[in-house]
């Protein structure tokens, strides 16, 4: 004798999908993601010639701009999480590193920590992706696979290229902040590095289009 299904039993819920992410205006998303670094850039230009005495300690405009950047970034990340219901793993890791190195910058009143933050971020990403490659895995697929389905061979190639890109940017940041003025570093870190990374990612993805899977390519 078999039990007949009970009519009052709720059907099993399917696991959440990326499609369940709440959509927001793309312009608003760009403002939230790009707003903090642009605000830091503007604040630095405005305050770079100023000195502020707080609690008996003198802080230059760079330190004050960096101090304001940290809570602003956390605020925009919180708004983005509230509106979409999720944050990417890259955003979470970057947020933690910004808090740590931004805090060290203010605590020690030394802009070196904030400048090194960019090296640490790029170097960490290169190191993590490189470690995955040594294990024969693409950890980039774990981060971005839900957004862009791709064959394993494509993920491995894209991971190698981004590992190289992050490594080059980490070295470039060290060269820039150690050999150039703070003005030059702020401009390069705000505009040049993100643009180079975006173009490198875009070119890499375009060249690997044959590995991108569509709904027709996935097993039923």
Short mmCIF file of N, CA and C in Angstrom, two decimals, residues 26 37 44 65 67 69 77 80 95 102 110-111 163 174 183 204 210 218:
data_model
loop_
_atom_site.label_atom_id
_atom_site.label_comp_id
_atom_site.label_asym_id
_atom_site.label_seq_id
_atom_site.Cartn_x
_atom_site.Cartn_y
_atom_site.Cartn_z
N UNK A 26 20.90 49.93 -14.35
CA UNK A 26 22.34 49.79 -14.58
C UNK A 26 23.13 51.06 -14.31
N UNK A 37 35.64 55.34 -5.64
CA UNK A 37 36.97 55.75 -6.13
C UNK A 37 36.97 57.13 -6.77
N UNK A 44 40.64 64.07 -2.90
CA UNK A 44 42.09 64.28 -2.85
C UNK A 44 42.49 65.57 -3.56
N UNK A 65 41.16 62.08 2.77
CA UNK A 65 40.41 61.50 1.64
C UNK A 65 40.33 59.99 1.77
N UNK A 67 40.47 58.30 4.58
CA UNK A 67 39.59 58.00 5.70
C UNK A 67 38.13 58.08 5.29
N UNK A 69 37.04 57.54 2.23
CA UNK A 69 36.78 56.53 1.21
C UNK A 69 36.26 55.23 1.81
N UNK A 77 28.43 49.57 -0.83
CA UNK A 77 28.29 48.12 -0.87
C UNK A 77 27.03 47.67 -0.15
N UNK A 80 24.09 48.46 -2.39
CA UNK A 80 24.05 47.51 -3.50
C UNK A 80 23.52 46.16 -3.03
N UNK A 95 36.35 44.76 -0.29
CA UNK A 95 35.87 45.57 0.83
C UNK A 95 36.67 45.33 2.09
N UNK A 102 42.91 50.83 4.70
CA UNK A 102 42.46 52.19 4.98
C UNK A 102 42.60 52.51 6.46
N UNK A 110 50.01 57.30 7.63
CA UNK A 110 51.02 57.00 6.61
C UNK A 110 50.31 56.56 5.33
N UNK A 111 50.45 57.34 4.29
CA UNK A 111 49.76 57.05 3.03
C UNK A 111 50.29 55.80 2.33
N UNK A 163 45.34 35.92 -14.34
CA UNK A 163 46.44 35.79 -13.38
C UNK A 163 47.62 36.65 -13.83
N UNK A 174 53.45 48.94 -7.70
CA UNK A 174 54.64 49.13 -6.89
C UNK A 174 55.60 50.11 -7.54
N UNK A 183 50.27 62.63 -6.73
CA UNK A 183 49.31 63.07 -7.74
C UNK A 183 49.22 62.06 -8.89
N UNK A 204 40.11 39.33 -23.54
CA UNK A 204 40.24 37.91 -23.23
C UNK A 204 38.93 37.17 -23.44
N UNK A 210 34.22 31.09 -28.27
CA UNK A 210 33.85 29.74 -28.70
C UNK A 210 33.65 28.78 -27.52
N UNK A 218 23.97 23.19 -22.87
CA UNK A 218 23.97 22.55 -21.56
C UNK A 218 23.16 21.26 -21.60
#
